[in-house]
Amino acid sequence: MTVLENQRSVFRFAPSPNGRLHLGHALSALLNRDMAKTSGGRLLLRIEDIDLSRCTPEFETAIFDDLTWLGISWEEPVRRQSEHLDEYRQALQKLIDLGLAYPAFMSRGEVKAHVSEAEQRGQPWPRDPDGAPLYPPTDRERPTIDKERLLADGRRHAWRLNVAKATAELGRRLTWTETGHGPKGHIAARPEDWGDIVLWRSDAPSSYHLSVTVDDALQGVTHVVRGLDLFHATAVHRLLQELLGLPAPVYHHHRLILGADGRKLSKSAGDTALAALRAQGLTSADIRRLVGLA
Ligand code: GLU
């Protein structure tokens, strides 16, 4: 790679093939393409398919079709997360070796029961920025000998990050550079708001947070352009970058396209699916207008 190529900005659009792309994805993909073009940068496409129970090859093909219809082209080969589990496994191992990851044995049902018991006792349970209850401290505080016995017994478990220990060992507050449609400038990262995030799931390999952080670094991504729904998650990504010794991209979290009910679009929102709009005879220029791009 020449020095010149090295200096080019690298953007990526990273959809999950677990449904049809909708107008929100169109805004994200078009913004990535526009920003790459204006800065003379590169555009990568990453297929985030670690959750194999929800992702299908048909949805992946549909992503290629929808993007091509939008007039977007990307570099080949496309990175498919399901083909890189070893890289995420290595990152997890590094965090385990640093003493910052612990096996988490509680099922979703057990967490729910634990939280509602506490709430019934009148103890308010902290929630993460998405409204989900934080993982209880039970496994984090479990004596090593207990942990080893449960692991030796083959008990089903995830791996979680001990966020309090990780931030304490880091010893400094993290920030990120934000240029998007919400708060801008140097944003103070608050990974502790998420509690002990999952690094490796018991029902699917790796976690969104771990794989996205590893991939952005391995692919040399310099600019992450994605929806404001992932704004707060950036705090976790910054923490993982620091712990794993990875560079921090610039972040640009764009406005969300809301449905008629005022809520964020979901992949099941049939009438805003790009394929449905295409079938109604809309053109890619119409889509640009619909998502508010001139
Ligand atoms: N795969 C995520 C999604 O489809 C996007 C992740 C990201 O851009 O960081 O919502």
Tab-separated table of C-alpha atoms and ligand atoms in Angstrom:
chain	number	residue	atom	x	y	z
A	1	MET	CA	0.000	0.000	0.000
A	2	THR	CA	1.374	3.415	-0.881
A	3	VAL	CA	1.573	6.230	1.636
A	4	LEU	CA	-1.112	8.059	-0.318
A	5	GLU	CA	-3.548	5.153	-0.085
A	6	ASN	CA	-2.738	4.881	3.599
A	7	GLN	CA	-3.897	8.432	4.176
A	8	ARG	CA	-7.276	8.080	2.474
A	9	SER	CA	-10.304	8.105	4.733
A	10	VAL	CA	-12.108	4.798	5.056
A	11	PHE	CA	-15.886	4.641	5.536
A	12	ARG	CA	-18.044	1.580	6.003
A	13	PHE	CA	-21.693	0.649	5.809
A	14	ALA	CA	-22.329	-2.314	8.113
A	15	PRO	CA	-25.837	-3.761	7.849
A	16	SER	CA	-27.025	-7.010	9.428
A	17	PRO	CA	-28.774	-9.378	7.002
A	18	ASN	CA	-31.659	-10.095	9.374
A	19	GLY	CA	-34.363	-8.225	7.441
A	20	ARG	CA	-34.908	-5.974	4.434
A	21	LEU	CA	-33.136	-2.618	4.269
A	22	HIS	CA	-35.431	0.368	4.849
A	23	LEU	CA	-35.221	4.139	4.446
A	24	GLY	CA	-33.047	4.477	7.552
A	25	HIS	CA	-30.448	2.191	5.998
A	26	ALA	CA	-30.688	4.141	2.745
A	27	LEU	CA	-29.807	7.368	4.596
A	28	SER	CA	-26.861	5.657	6.288
A	29	ALA	CA	-25.533	4.059	3.121
A	30	LEU	CA	-25.966	7.227	1.029
A	31	LEU	CA	-24.308	9.425	3.674
A	32	ASN	CA	-21.359	7.035	3.883
A	33	ARG	CA	-21.056	7.060	0.105
A	34	ASP	CA	-21.394	10.862	-0.148
A	35	MET	CA	-18.844	11.491	2.607
A	36	ALA	CA	-16.390	8.988	1.108
A	37	LYS	CA	-16.791	10.652	-2.279
A	38	THR	CA	-16.378	14.227	-0.997
A	39	SER	CA	-13.240	13.328	0.958
A	40	GLY	CA	-11.761	11.156	-1.792
A	41	GLY	CA	-12.036	8.208	0.586
A	42	ARG	CA	-12.939	4.543	0.267
A	43	LEU	CA	-16.263	2.862	1.018
A	44	LEU	CA	-16.377	-0.642	2.471
A	45	LEU	CA	-19.382	-2.865	2.984
A	46	ARG	CA	-19.414	-5.147	6.011
A	47	ILE	CA	-22.030	-7.821	6.536
A	48	GLU	CA	-22.702	-8.129	10.280
A	49	ASP	CA	-23.996	-11.679	10.380
A	50	ILE	CA	-22.686	-13.067	13.670
A	51	ASP	CA	-26.205	-13.879	14.845
A	52	LEU	CA	-26.715	-16.828	12.520
A	53	SER	CA	-30.143	-17.585	13.972
A	54	ARG	CA	-31.503	-14.348	12.488
A	55	CYS	CA	-29.303	-13.692	9.440
A	56	THR	CA	-29.951	-15.372	6.091
A	57	PRO	CA	-28.165	-15.514	2.703
A	58	GLU	CA	-31.403	-14.235	1.093
A	59	PHE	CA	-31.318	-11.053	3.167
A	60	GLU	CA	-27.627	-10.657	2.309
A	61	THR	CA	-28.365	-10.899	-1.430
A	62	ALA	CA	-31.182	-8.395	-0.953
A	63	ILE	CA	-28.703	-5.940	0.649
A	64	PHE	CA	-26.473	-6.134	-2.453
A	65	ASP	CA	-29.516	-5.626	-4.717
A	66	ASP	CA	-30.876	-2.670	-2.734
A	67	LEU	CA	-27.497	-0.913	-2.594
A	68	THR	CA	-26.868	-1.459	-6.284
A	69	TRP	CA	-30.299	-0.014	-7.024
A	70	LEU	CA	-29.383	3.028	-4.893
A	71	GLY	CA	-26.329	3.460	-7.115
A	72	ILE	CA	-23.847	2.616	-4.381
A	73	SER	CA	-20.706	0.632	-5.095
A	74	TRP	CA	-18.242	-0.744	-2.582
A	75	GLU	CA	-14.861	-2.415	-2.464
A	76	GLU	CA	-14.560	-6.175	-2.794
A	77	PRO	CA	-14.164	-8.489	-1.006
A	78	VAL	CA	-16.997	-7.760	1.385
A	79	ARG	CA	-16.114	-8.622	4.969
A	80	ARG	CA	-18.554	-11.101	6.464
A	81	GLN	CA	-18.312	-11.272	10.254
A	82	SER	CA	-19.239	-14.965	10.403
A	83	GLU	CA	-15.957	-15.695	8.575
A	84	HIS	CA	-13.804	-13.941	11.191
A	85	LEU	CA	-14.784	-15.489	14.502
A	86	ASP	CA	-11.134	-16.346	15.262
A	87	GLU	CA	-10.233	-12.667	15.281
A	88	TYR	CA	-12.996	-11.863	17.776
A	89	ARG	CA	-11.990	-14.916	19.853
A	90	GLN	CA	-8.426	-13.549	20.058
A	91	ALA	CA	-9.696	-10.173	21.238
A	92	LEU	CA	-11.838	-11.890	23.882
A	93	GLN	CA	-8.839	-13.939	25.010
A	94	LYS	CA	-6.795	-10.773	25.417
A	95	LEU	CA	-9.468	-9.327	27.726
A	96	ILE	CA	-9.631	-12.608	29.687
A	97	ASP	CA	-5.822	-12.606	30.034
A	98	LEU	CA	-5.963	-9.015	31.287
A	99	GLY	CA	-8.358	-10.220	33.999
A	100	LEU	CA	-11.092	-7.939	32.650
A	101	ALA	CA	-13.595	-10.523	31.344
A	102	TYR	CA	-15.542	-13.017	33.413
A	103	PRO	CA	-17.864	-15.932	32.596
A	104	ALA	CA	-21.515	-14.949	33.042
A	105	PHE	CA	-23.812	-17.866	33.830
A	106	MET	CA	-27.201	-16.170	34.296
A	107	SER	CA	-29.811	-16.777	31.597
A	108	ARG	CA	-32.071	-13.963	30.396
A	109	GLY	CA	-34.867	-15.385	32.560
A	110	GLU	CA	-32.629	-15.468	35.646
A	111	VAL	CA	-31.572	-11.853	35.104
A	112	LYS	CA	-35.217	-10.826	34.751
A	113	ALA	CA	-36.187	-12.664	37.945
A	114	HIS	CA	-33.221	-11.171	39.841
A	115	VAL	CA	-34.148	-7.646	38.745
A	116	SER	CA	-37.850	-7.978	39.503
A	117	GLU	CA	-37.109	-9.436	42.968
A	118	ALA	CA	-34.898	-6.424	43.714
A	119	GLU	CA	-37.561	-4.045	42.414
A	120	GLN	CA	-40.235	-5.755	44.515
A	121	ARG	CA	-38.043	-5.110	47.551
A	122	GLY	CA	-38.182	-1.429	46.573
A	123	GLN	CA	-34.619	-1.329	45.212
A	124	PRO	CA	-34.651	0.541	41.858
A	125	TRP	CA	-32.563	-1.355	39.292
A	126	PRO	CA	-30.235	0.650	37.003
A	127	ARG	CA	-30.986	0.557	33.252
A	128	ASP	CA	-28.657	1.087	30.297
A	129	PRO	CA	-29.205	3.893	27.721
A	130	ASP	CA	-31.447	1.516	25.720
A	131	GLY	CA	-33.588	0.840	28.808
A	132	ALA	CA	-32.378	-2.705	29.506
A	133	PRO	CA	-31.533	-3.627	33.119
A	134	LEU	CA	-27.805	-3.841	33.893
A	135	TYR	CA	-26.382	-7.324	34.418
A	136	PRO	CA	-26.450	-8.251	38.119
A	137	PRO	CA	-23.092	-8.357	39.972
A	138	THR	CA	-23.518	-12.038	40.986
A	139	ASP	CA	-21.091	-13.514	38.433
A	140	ARG	CA	-18.589	-10.673	38.671
A	141	GLU	CA	-18.328	-11.245	42.413
A	142	ARG	CA	-18.296	-15.045	42.209
A	143	PRO	CA	-15.171	-16.559	43.842
A	144	THR	CA	-12.642	-17.914	41.331
A	145	ILE	CA	-12.967	-21.441	42.667
A	146	ASP	CA	-16.735	-21.372	42.014
A	147	LYS	CA	-16.224	-19.993	38.510
A	148	GLU	CA	-13.711	-22.713	37.717
A	149	ARG	CA	-16.046	-25.417	38.981
A	150	LEU	CA	-18.951	-24.159	36.870
A	151	LEU	CA	-16.729	-23.915	33.786
A	152	ALA	CA	-15.360	-27.433	34.411
A	153	ASP	CA	-18.955	-28.674	34.727
A	154	GLY	CA	-19.589	-27.308	31.216
A	155	ARG	CA	-22.191	-24.799	32.408
A	156	ARG	CA	-23.531	-22.628	29.567
A	157	HIS	CA	-22.086	-19.137	29.850
A	158	ALA	CA	-21.408	-15.857	28.107
A	159	TRP	CA	-18.369	-13.622	28.697
A	160	ARG	CA	-18.826	-10.127	30.076
A	161	LEU	CA	-16.509	-7.184	30.572
A	162	ASN	CA	-15.856	-6.003	34.109
A	163	VAL	CA	-16.414	-2.374	33.157
A	164	ALA	CA	-15.690	-0.864	36.583
A	165	LYS	CA	-12.333	-2.685	36.766
A	166	ALA	CA	-11.500	-1.819	33.149
A	167	THR	CA	-12.188	1.906	33.598
A	168	ALA	CA	-10.362	1.962	36.952
A	169	GLU	CA	-7.274	0.319	35.427
A	170	LEU	CA	-7.364	2.714	32.501
A	171	GLY	CA	-7.345	5.550	35.026
A	172	ARG	CA	-8.507	8.303	32.638
A	173	ARG	CA	-11.753	9.437	31.105
A	174	LEU	CA	-12.228	8.584	27.452
A	175	THR	CA	-13.698	10.850	24.808
A	176	TRP	CA	-14.544	10.537	21.137
A	177	THR	CA	-14.658	12.998	18.285
A	178	GLU	CA	-18.197	13.463	17.020
A	179	THR	CA	-19.263	15.329	13.887
A	180	GLY	CA	-22.857	14.069	13.537
A	181	HIS	CA	-26.378	15.418	13.907
A	182	GLY	CA	-26.538	15.206	17.729
A	183	PRO	CA	-24.021	16.600	20.236
A	184	LYS	CA	-20.739	17.470	18.509
A	185	GLY	CA	-17.088	17.890	19.418
A	186	HIS	CA	-15.276	15.934	22.112
A	187	ILE	CA	-17.859	13.714	23.773
A	188	ALA	CA	-17.156	12.238	27.211
A	189	ALA	CA	-17.575	8.453	27.030
A	190	ARG	CA	-19.581	6.845	29.837
A	191	PRO	CA	-19.150	3.081	29.321
A	192	GLU	CA	-20.217	2.496	32.930
A	193	ASP	CA	-23.780	3.461	31.929
A	194	TRP	CA	-23.992	0.087	30.130
A	195	GLY	CA	-22.846	-2.049	33.054
A	196	ASP	CA	-20.905	-5.224	32.261
A	197	ILE	CA	-21.527	-5.518	28.521
A	198	VAL	CA	-21.530	-8.895	26.848
A	199	LEU	CA	-18.395	-9.762	24.858
A	200	TRP	CA	-19.256	-13.289	23.805
A	201	ARG	CA	-22.780	-14.605	23.874
A	202	SER	CA	-23.869	-18.063	24.973
A	203	ASP	CA	-26.302	-18.387	22.049
A	204	ALA	CA	-24.266	-16.678	19.303
A	205	PRO	CA	-20.544	-16.175	18.915
A	206	SER	CA	-19.030	-12.802	19.743
A	207	SER	CA	-21.108	-9.748	20.502
A	208	TYR	CA	-21.981	-6.716	18.408
A	209	HIS	CA	-19.720	-4.502	20.555
A	210	LEU	CA	-16.642	-6.720	20.311
A	211	SER	CA	-16.912	-7.567	16.619
A	212	VAL	CA	-17.699	-4.020	15.468
A	213	THR	CA	-14.723	-2.643	17.404
A	214	VAL	CA	-12.308	-5.285	16.129
A	215	ASP	CA	-13.545	-4.960	12.533
A	216	ASP	CA	-13.385	-1.169	12.388
A	217	ALA	CA	-9.743	-1.403	13.464
A	218	LEU	CA	-8.783	-4.354	11.241
A	219	GLN	CA	-10.392	-2.698	8.225
A	220	GLY	CA	-8.638	0.601	8.937
A	221	VAL	CA	-11.942	2.475	9.235
A	222	THR	CA	-11.269	6.164	9.917
A	223	HIS	CA	-14.896	7.419	9.905
A	224	VAL	CA	-17.858	5.603	11.435
A	225	VAL	CA	-21.097	7.004	10.000
A	226	ARG	CA	-24.198	5.401	11.520
A	227	GLY	CA	-27.526	6.243	13.171
A	228	LEU	CA	-27.937	8.228	16.391
A	229	ASP	CA	-29.405	5.077	17.963
A	230	LEU	CA	-25.781	3.916	18.334
A	231	PHE	CA	-24.479	7.210	19.782
A	232	HIS	CA	-24.259	5.981	23.393
A	233	ALA	CA	-22.862	2.578	22.382
A	234	THR	CA	-19.778	4.455	21.162
A	235	ALA	CA	-18.692	4.772	24.803
A	236	VAL	CA	-18.333	0.984	24.935
A	237	HIS	CA	-16.488	0.894	21.621
A	238	ARG	CA	-14.027	3.530	22.861
A	239	LEU	CA	-13.364	1.516	26.012
A	240	LEU	CA	-12.760	-1.674	24.015
A	241	GLN	CA	-10.447	0.219	21.639
A	242	GLU	CA	-8.316	1.432	24.542
A	243	LEU	CA	-8.196	-1.985	26.231
A	244	LEU	CA	-7.270	-3.750	22.983
A	245	GLY	CA	-4.806	-1.078	21.822
A	246	LEU	CA	-6.847	-0.167	18.725
A	247	PRO	CA	-7.140	3.268	17.066
A	248	ALA	CA	-10.273	5.403	17.469
A	249	PRO	CA	-12.106	6.510	14.310
A	250	VAL	CA	-14.029	9.782	14.053
A	251	TYR	CA	-17.768	9.232	14.661
A	252	HIS	CA	-20.687	10.776	12.808
A	253	HIS	CA	-24.068	9.711	14.168
A	254	HIS	CA	-26.783	10.810	11.792
A	255	ARG	CA	-30.446	11.618	12.404
A	256	LEU	CA	-32.899	8.730	12.317
A	257	ILE	CA	-35.763	8.319	9.883
A	258	LEU	CA	-38.912	7.847	11.919
A	259	GLY	CA	-42.045	5.968	10.907
A	260	ALA	CA	-45.571	7.419	10.826
A	261	ASP	CA	-45.895	6.389	14.508
A	262	GLY	CA	-42.893	8.557	15.385
A	263	ARG	CA	-40.749	5.515	16.203
A	264	LYS	CA	-37.472	4.365	14.703
A	265	LEU	CA	-38.030	2.176	11.625
A	266	SER	CA	-37.635	-1.546	12.133
A	267	LYS	CA	-36.661	-4.211	9.635
A	268	SER	CA	-40.242	-5.467	9.697
A	269	ALA	CA	-41.574	-2.007	8.695
A	270	GLY	CA	-42.739	-3.372	5.344
A	271	ASP	CA	-43.896	-0.151	3.669
A	272	THR	CA	-40.574	1.603	4.135
A	273	ALA	CA	-38.556	-1.362	2.850
A	274	LEU	CA	-36.502	-0.250	-0.132
A	275	ALA	CA	-37.707	-3.253	-2.142
A	276	ALA	CA	-41.351	-2.233	-1.572
A	277	LEU	CA	-40.634	1.361	-2.641
A	278	ARG	CA	-38.794	0.115	-5.715
A	279	ALA	CA	-41.771	-2.100	-6.582
A	280	GLN	CA	-44.011	0.989	-6.357
A	281	GLY	CA	-41.902	2.561	-9.103
A	282	LEU	CA	-39.791	4.960	-7.009
A	283	THR	CA	-36.297	5.760	-8.261
A	284	SER	CA	-33.076	6.124	-6.301
A	285	ALA	CA	-33.401	9.915	-6.736
A	286	ASP	CA	-36.816	9.695	-5.021
A	287	ILE	CA	-35.180	7.814	-2.138
A	288	ARG	CA	-32.558	10.559	-1.742
A	289	ARG	CA	-35.360	13.113	-1.475
A	290	LEU	CA	-37.384	10.938	0.908
A	291	VAL	CA	-34.454	10.677	3.329
A	292	GLY	CA	-33.816	14.408	3.123
A	293	LEU	CA	-30.648	14.423	1.001
A	294	ALA	CA	-30.573	17.012	-1.737
B	1	GLU	N1	-24.931	-3.790	12.141
B	1	GLU	C1	-25.520	-2.666	12.790
B	1	GLU	C2	-26.940	-2.485	12.307
B	1	GLU	O1	-27.335	-3.046	11.286
B	1	GLU	C3	-24.762	-1.377	12.518
B	1	GLU	C4	-23.513	-1.325	13.270
B	1	GLU	C5	-22.664	-0.081	13.129
B	1	GLU	O2	-22.819	0.669	12.150
B	1	GLU	O3	-21.820	0.117	13.986
B	1	GLU	O4	-27.689	-1.785	12.957
